[in-house]
Coordinates of C-alpha atoms in Angstrom, one line a residue:
P1 CA 85.4 85.2 73.8
G2 CA 87.1 82.5 71.8
L3 CA 89.4 84.9 70.0
I4 CA 90.3 86.8 73.2
A5 CA 90.9 83.6 75.3
T6 CA 93.2 81.9 72.7
N7 CA 95.1 85.1 72.0
A8 CA 95.7 85.6 75.7
G9 CA 97.4 82.2 75.6
N10 CA 100.1 83.8 73.4
D11 CA 101.2 85.8 76.4
A12 CA 104.6 86.7 77.7
S13 CA 105.2 83.2 79.0
G14 CA 103.9 81.7 75.7
I15 CA 106.2 84.0 73.7
A16 CA 109.2 83.0 75.8
T17 CA 108.3 79.3 75.4
Y18 CA 107.9 79.5 71.7
S19 CA 111.1 81.6 71.4
T20 CA 113.0 78.9 73.3
V21 CA 111.5 76.2 71.1
G22 CA 112.6 77.9 68.0
A23 CA 116.1 78.6 69.4
S24 CA 116.7 75.1 70.7
Y25 CA 115.0 73.0 68.1
G26 CA 114.7 75.1 65.0
Y27 CA 111.7 74.1 62.9
S28 CA 111.6 70.6 64.2
L29 CA 108.7 71.1 66.6
L30 CA 106.4 72.9 64.2
W31 CA 104.5 69.6 63.7
A32 CA 103.1 69.8 67.2
F33 CA 101.0 72.9 66.4
L34 CA 98.5 71.1 64.1
P35 CA 97.4 68.5 66.7
M36 CA 97.4 71.2 69.4
M37 CA 95.2 73.4 67.3
I38 CA 92.7 70.6 66.7
S39 CA 92.7 69.6 70.3
L40 CA 92.2 73.2 71.5
I41 CA 89.3 73.7 69.1
F42 CA 87.6 70.6 70.6
V43 CA 88.2 71.7 74.2
Q44 CA 87.1 75.3 73.6
E45 CA 84.0 74.2 71.7
M46 CA 82.9 72.0 74.6
C47 CA 83.3 74.9 77.1
V48 CA 81.4 77.3 74.8
R49 CA 78.6 74.8 74.3
M50 CA 78.3 74.2 78.1
G51 CA 78.2 77.9 78.8
V52 CA 75.5 78.5 76.2
V53 CA 73.3 75.5 77.2
T54 CA 73.6 75.7 81.0
G55 CA 74.2 79.4 81.6
Q56 CA 76.8 78.4 84.2
G57 CA 80.6 78.7 84.3
L58 CA 83.0 75.8 84.4
A59 CA 83.8 76.0 88.1
D60 CA 80.0 76.2 88.8
L61 CA 79.4 73.0 87.0
I62 CA 82.3 71.2 88.6
R63 CA 81.2 72.1 92.1
E64 CA 77.6 71.0 91.4
Q65 CA 78.5 67.7 89.7
F66 CA 81.7 66.5 91.4
G67 CA 81.5 68.1 94.8
V68 CA 83.7 70.3 96.9
R69 CA 86.9 68.1 97.0
W70 CA 87.4 68.0 93.3
T71 CA 86.5 71.6 93.0
A72 CA 89.0 72.5 95.7
L73 CA 91.7 70.5 93.9
V74 CA 91.0 72.1 90.5
M75 CA 90.7 75.6 91.9
L76 CA 93.9 75.4 94.0
S77 CA 95.7 74.1 90.9
L78 CA 94.4 77.0 88.8
L79 CA 95.2 79.6 91.5
I80 CA 98.9 78.4 91.7
A81 CA 99.4 78.1 88.0
N82 CA 97.6 81.3 87.1
T83 CA 99.5 83.3 89.8
G84 CA 102.8 82.2 88.3
V85 CA 101.7 83.1 84.8
I86 CA 100.3 86.5 86.0
I87 CA 103.7 87.4 87.5
S88 CA 105.3 86.4 84.2
E89 CA 103.0 88.8 82.3
F90 CA 104.2 91.7 84.4
V91 CA 107.8 90.7 84.0
G92 CA 107.0 90.6 80.2
I93 CA 105.7 94.2 80.4
A94 CA 108.8 95.2 82.2
Q95 CA 111.2 93.6 79.7
A96 CA 109.3 94.8 76.7
S97 CA 109.3 98.4 78.0
E98 CA 113.1 98.2 78.6
L99 CA 113.6 97.2 75.0
F100 CA 112.4 100.7 74.2
G101 CA 114.5 102.3 76.9
I102 CA 111.6 102.9 79.3
P103 CA 112.2 101.8 82.9
R104 CA 109.9 99.1 84.3
Y105 CA 109.2 101.2 87.4
F106 CA 107.2 103.5 85.2
T107 CA 105.5 101.1 82.7
V108 CA 104.5 98.2 85.1
P109 CA 102.5 100.3 87.6
L110 CA 101.0 102.4 84.7
T111 CA 99.8 99.4 82.6
A112 CA 98.6 97.6 85.8
G113 CA 96.6 100.7 86.7
L114 CA 95.1 101.0 83.2
I115 CA 94.0 97.4 83.1
W116 CA 92.6 97.5 86.6
W117 CA 90.6 100.7 85.8
L118 CA 89.3 99.2 82.6
V119 CA 88.0 96.0 84.3
V120 CA 86.8 97.5 87.5
K121 CA 85.2 100.6 86.0
G122 CA 84.2 99.3 82.6
T123 CA 81.4 97.1 81.2
Q124 CA 81.6 93.6 79.7
K125 CA 81.2 95.1 76.2
S126 CA 83.9 97.8 76.7
V127 CA 86.4 95.4 78.2
E128 CA 85.8 93.0 75.3
K129 CA 86.4 95.7 72.7
V130 CA 89.7 96.8 74.3
F131 CA 90.9 93.2 74.5
L132 CA 90.1 92.6 70.8
A133 CA 92.0 95.8 69.9
M134 CA 95.0 94.5 71.8
S135 CA 94.9 91.3 69.7
L136 CA 96.0 93.4 66.6
V137 CA 99.6 93.5 68.0
F138 CA 100.1 89.8 67.1
F139 CA 100.5 90.7 63.5
G140 CA 103.9 92.1 64.5
Y141 CA 105.1 88.5 64.8
V142 CA 104.0 87.6 61.2
I143 CA 106.1 90.6 59.9
S144 CA 109.0 89.6 62.2
A145 CA 109.0 86.1 60.7
F146 CA 109.2 87.4 57.1
L147 CA 112.0 89.8 58.1
S148 CA 113.9 86.8 59.5
K149 CA 114.0 85.3 56.0
P150 CA 113.4 81.7 57.1
D151 CA 113.8 78.6 55.0
W152 CA 110.1 78.1 54.3
S153 CA 110.5 74.8 52.5
E154 CA 112.3 73.4 55.5
A155 CA 109.6 74.8 57.9
A156 CA 106.9 73.2 55.8
T157 CA 108.7 69.9 55.7
Q158 CA 109.2 69.8 59.5
M159 CA 105.5 70.6 60.0
I160 CA 104.2 67.6 57.9
E161 CA 107.1 65.1 58.4
P162 CA 107.9 65.2 62.1
K163 CA 111.1 63.6 63.5
I164 CA 110.0 62.8 67.1
E165 CA 112.7 62.3 69.7
F166 CA 112.2 60.4 73.0
T167 CA 114.7 62.3 75.1
S168 CA 113.7 63.9 78.4
A169 CA 114.6 67.4 77.1
Y170 CA 112.5 66.9 73.9
L171 CA 109.5 65.6 75.9
F172 CA 109.8 68.4 78.4
T173 CA 109.7 70.9 75.6
V174 CA 106.6 69.2 74.0
M175 CA 104.9 69.3 77.4
A176 CA 105.8 73.0 77.8
L177 CA 104.3 73.7 74.4
I178 CA 101.0 71.9 75.4
G179 CA 101.1 73.8 78.7
T180 CA 101.3 77.2 77.0
T181 CA 99.0 76.4 74.0
I182 CA 96.2 74.6 75.8
T183 CA 96.0 76.3 79.2
P184 CA 93.3 75.8 81.9
F185 CA 92.6 79.5 82.2
M186 CA 91.4 79.7 78.6
Q187 CA 88.6 77.2 79.3
V188 CA 87.5 79.0 82.5
F189 CA 87.5 82.4 80.8
V190 CA 85.8 81.4 77.6
Q191 CA 82.9 79.6 79.3
S192 CA 82.4 82.4 81.9
S193 CA 82.5 85.0 79.2
V194 CA 79.9 83.2 77.1
V195 CA 77.6 83.1 80.2
E196 CA 78.1 86.7 81.0
K197 CA 77.3 87.7 77.4
G198 CA 74.0 85.9 77.8
L199 CA 74.4 83.8 74.7
D200 CA 71.7 81.1 74.0
E201 CA 71.3 78.1 71.7
E202 CA 70.6 80.3 68.7
D203 CA 74.0 81.9 69.1
L204 CA 75.9 78.6 69.3
P205 CA 76.9 78.4 65.5
L206 CA 78.5 81.9 65.8
A207 CA 80.1 81.0 69.1
R208 CA 81.6 77.9 67.5
A209 CA 82.9 79.9 64.5
D210 CA 84.5 82.3 67.0
V211 CA 86.3 79.4 68.7
I212 CA 87.5 77.9 65.4
F213 CA 88.8 81.2 64.0
G214 CA 90.3 82.4 67.3
T215 CA 92.1 79.1 67.9
S216 CA 93.4 78.9 64.4
F217 CA 94.6 82.5 64.5
A218 CA 96.4 82.1 67.8
V219 CA 98.2 78.9 66.9
I220 CA 99.3 80.3 63.5
I221 CA 100.8 83.3 65.4
A222 CA 102.6 80.9 67.8
A223 CA 104.1 79.1 64.8
F224 CA 105.3 82.4 63.4
I225 CA 107.1 83.1 66.7
V226 CA 108.9 79.7 66.5
I227 CA 109.8 80.4 62.8
S228 CA 111.2 83.8 63.7
T229 CA 113.6 82.5 66.4
A230 CA 114.4 79.3 64.4
A231 CA 115.6 81.4 61.5
T232 CA 117.6 83.7 63.6
L233 CA 118.7 82.4 67.0
H234 CA 118.9 78.7 66.0
T235 CA 120.9 79.4 62.9
Q236 CA 123.3 81.5 65.0
G237 CA 123.7 78.7 67.5
I238 CA 121.9 80.6 70.2
T239 CA 120.0 77.9 72.0
E240 CA 119.8 79.4 75.5
I241 CA 117.9 82.6 76.1
D242 CA 117.0 84.0 79.5
S243 CA 113.9 86.1 78.4
A244 CA 111.7 87.0 75.6
A245 CA 113.5 90.3 75.5
T246 CA 116.8 88.6 74.9
A247 CA 115.1 86.8 72.0
A248 CA 114.0 90.1 70.6
D249 CA 117.6 91.5 70.9
A250 CA 119.0 88.5 69.2
L251 CA 116.9 89.0 66.1
V252 CA 118.8 92.2 65.2
P253 CA 121.9 90.7 63.4
V254 CA 119.8 88.7 61.0
A255 CA 116.4 90.4 60.8
G256 CA 117.4 94.0 61.7
V257 CA 116.3 96.4 64.4
Y258 CA 112.7 96.6 63.1
A259 CA 112.2 93.0 63.9
K260 CA 113.4 93.6 67.4
Y261 CA 110.9 96.4 67.9
L262 CA 108.1 94.5 66.3
F263 CA 108.8 91.6 68.6
G264 CA 108.9 94.0 71.6
I265 CA 105.6 95.6 70.6
G266 CA 104.0 92.1 70.3
L267 CA 105.4 91.2 73.7
L268 CA 104.0 94.4 75.3
G269 CA 100.6 94.0 73.8
A270 CA 100.4 90.3 74.5
A271 CA 101.4 90.7 78.1
M272 CA 98.8 93.5 78.6
L273 CA 96.0 91.3 77.1
A274 CA 96.9 88.4 79.3
M275 CA 97.4 90.7 82.3
G276 CA 93.7 91.4 82.1
V277 CA 92.4 87.9 81.0
L278 CA 94.3 85.8 83.5
P279 CA 93.3 87.5 86.7
L280 CA 89.7 87.6 85.4
A281 CA 89.7 83.9 84.7
T282 CA 91.1 83.2 88.2
A283 CA 88.5 85.5 89.7
Y284 CA 85.7 83.9 87.7
S285 CA 86.8 80.4 88.7
L286 CA 87.2 81.1 92.5
S287 CA 84.0 83.1 92.6
E288 CA 82.0 80.4 90.9
A289 CA 83.5 77.6 93.0
L290 CA 82.7 79.5 96.2
G291 CA 79.2 80.7 95.0
F292 CA 80.0 84.4 95.1
E293 CA 78.6 87.1 92.8
K294 CA 80.7 87.8 89.7
G295 CA 80.7 89.8 86.5
L296 CA 82.5 92.6 84.7
S297 CA 79.5 94.9 85.0
R298 CA 79.3 94.5 88.8
S299 CA 80.6 97.1 91.2
F300 CA 82.9 96.4 94.2
R301 CA 79.8 96.5 96.4
E302 CA 78.0 94.0 94.3
A303 CA 80.9 91.6 93.7
P304 CA 83.6 92.3 96.4
I305 CA 85.1 88.8 96.2
F306 CA 85.3 88.7 92.4
L307 CA 86.9 92.2 92.0
G308 CA 88.9 91.7 95.2
I309 CA 90.6 88.6 93.8
F310 CA 91.3 90.4 90.5
T311 CA 92.8 93.4 92.4
A312 CA 94.9 91.2 94.6
L313 CA 96.4 89.3 91.7
I314 CA 97.2 92.6 89.9
I315 CA 99.0 93.9 93.0
I316 CA 101.0 90.6 93.4
G317 CA 102.1 90.8 89.8
V318 CA 103.3 94.4 90.1
I319 CA 105.3 93.8 93.3
V320 CA 107.1 90.7 92.0
A321 CA 107.8 92.1 88.5
L322 CA 109.6 95.1 90.1
I323 CA 112.1 92.8 91.8
P324 CA 115.3 92.9 89.7
H325 CA 116.7 89.9 88.0
I326 CA 113.7 87.7 88.0
P327 CA 114.6 84.4 86.2
Q328 CA 111.9 84.7 83.6
I329 CA 112.6 81.8 81.4
K330 CA 112.8 79.3 84.3
L331 CA 109.7 80.7 85.8
L332 CA 107.8 80.7 82.5
I333 CA 108.8 77.2 81.4
W334 CA 108.0 75.6 84.7
T335 CA 104.7 77.4 85.1
Q336 CA 103.6 76.3 81.6
T337 CA 104.7 72.7 82.5
I338 CA 102.6 72.9 85.7
N339 CA 99.7 74.0 83.5
G340 CA 100.3 71.0 81.3
V341 CA 100.4 68.5 84.1
L342 CA 97.3 69.9 85.7
L343 CA 95.4 70.1 82.4
P344 CA 94.3 66.4 82.4
F345 CA 92.2 66.9 85.6
L346 CA 90.3 69.8 83.9
L347 CA 89.9 67.9 80.6
V348 CA 88.4 64.9 82.3
A349 CA 85.8 67.2 84.0
I350 CA 85.1 69.0 80.7
V351 CA 84.5 65.8 78.8
L352 CA 82.3 64.3 81.5
L353 CA 80.2 67.4 81.9
S354 CA 79.7 68.1 78.2
S355 CA 78.7 64.5 77.5
N356 CA 76.2 64.4 80.4
R357 CA 72.7 64.4 78.9
E358 CA 71.1 65.4 82.2
I359 CA 73.0 68.7 81.9
M360 CA 73.3 69.2 78.2
G361 CA 70.2 67.5 76.8
D362 CA 70.3 67.3 73.0
Y363 CA 73.5 69.3 73.0
A364 CA 75.6 66.6 74.8
N365 CA 78.7 65.3 73.0
S366 CA 77.9 62.8 70.2
T367 CA 79.6 59.4 70.3
V368 CA 82.1 60.3 67.6
F369 CA 82.9 63.6 69.3
N370 CA 83.4 61.9 72.6
I371 CA 85.9 59.5 71.1
F372 CA 88.0 62.3 69.9
A373 CA 87.6 64.2 73.2
W374 CA 88.8 61.2 75.2
I375 CA 91.7 60.6 72.8
I376 CA 92.9 64.2 73.4
T377 CA 92.5 63.8 77.1
I378 CA 94.4 60.4 77.2
V379 CA 97.2 61.6 75.0
V380 CA 97.8 64.8 77.1
S381 CA 97.6 62.6 80.3
I382 CA 100.2 60.2 78.9
L383 CA 102.5 63.1 78.0
S384 CA 102.2 64.4 81.6
L385 CA 103.1 61.0 83.0
M386 CA 106.1 60.6 80.6
L387 CA 107.3 64.0 81.7

């Protein structure tokens, strides 16, 4: 679950955001990935630990411990943010397919139908296997970065010697990075998945290893996307791009046509993975908050609300993505920023829940762990206020 959740964060909107970062700022924002990786590991570990110990999803625990009002606020926020991101995944599918000369009116309904069939008719184990296989496409970005022939010494220097600016544009971009790297849907999905897999305390070390490996892998891939566009678009003076597909096209003069197609394959696979994970995370959270039956192995008769929400979000995504000239970059950047602004509410709930000994017993946060967890929450909240 940890690997799938964090890879789903490198979705069409994430790729567009990282591409914009590389094009606009070159290598100068690479420093942000290290603290984001550490922060995401902390957050994901708390959610996995809560799922293993309590056997309940995140929305379940929030409803039980904080009441209906806070639950309604968090769930409404998740629904708004996730719907925007889901739409962007379908737009990503459309634009990736058009890179290969295939019309969106064919690929969008086809991929939507395949993902819907997989989730509604499949089992938890089969869905997980397919999602893991989709994660292999991310290696395309590693190859694209090397084809771009970046200045590796400059990239390394910018990563360890940050030059932070206090302009509104710079802070906006940092917040967008946080919004796309540490997203609320990841926490909901990873905890619900752990619960559905039936993991117990004996499985906790392996679940933690999954979180650490999955997060590290996903953040490294994100950094390679920034490096790809920094070495190509930024050096060409292309700082404004209107879609991830435009970024892929712009790689050609420097990195060649193969880099474009690798970028496109990565975009297609990433969007398909997130197309399944995001509606699932939303369905999990709303079903848990409202107390309805949920689960990938359930039929429509057994879990009509859970699978109904999933189906409705797929249909909305398809319809909007087929509308011509969707302003993808504006949609994606603002959606990720909304995620970043809403994230503090969820982080506060996660830290309070995972440190509650009545819920977690001996598995509650230690004092040292809590200090780091609150620092992460406070820093993200301050960034939100500054934005």
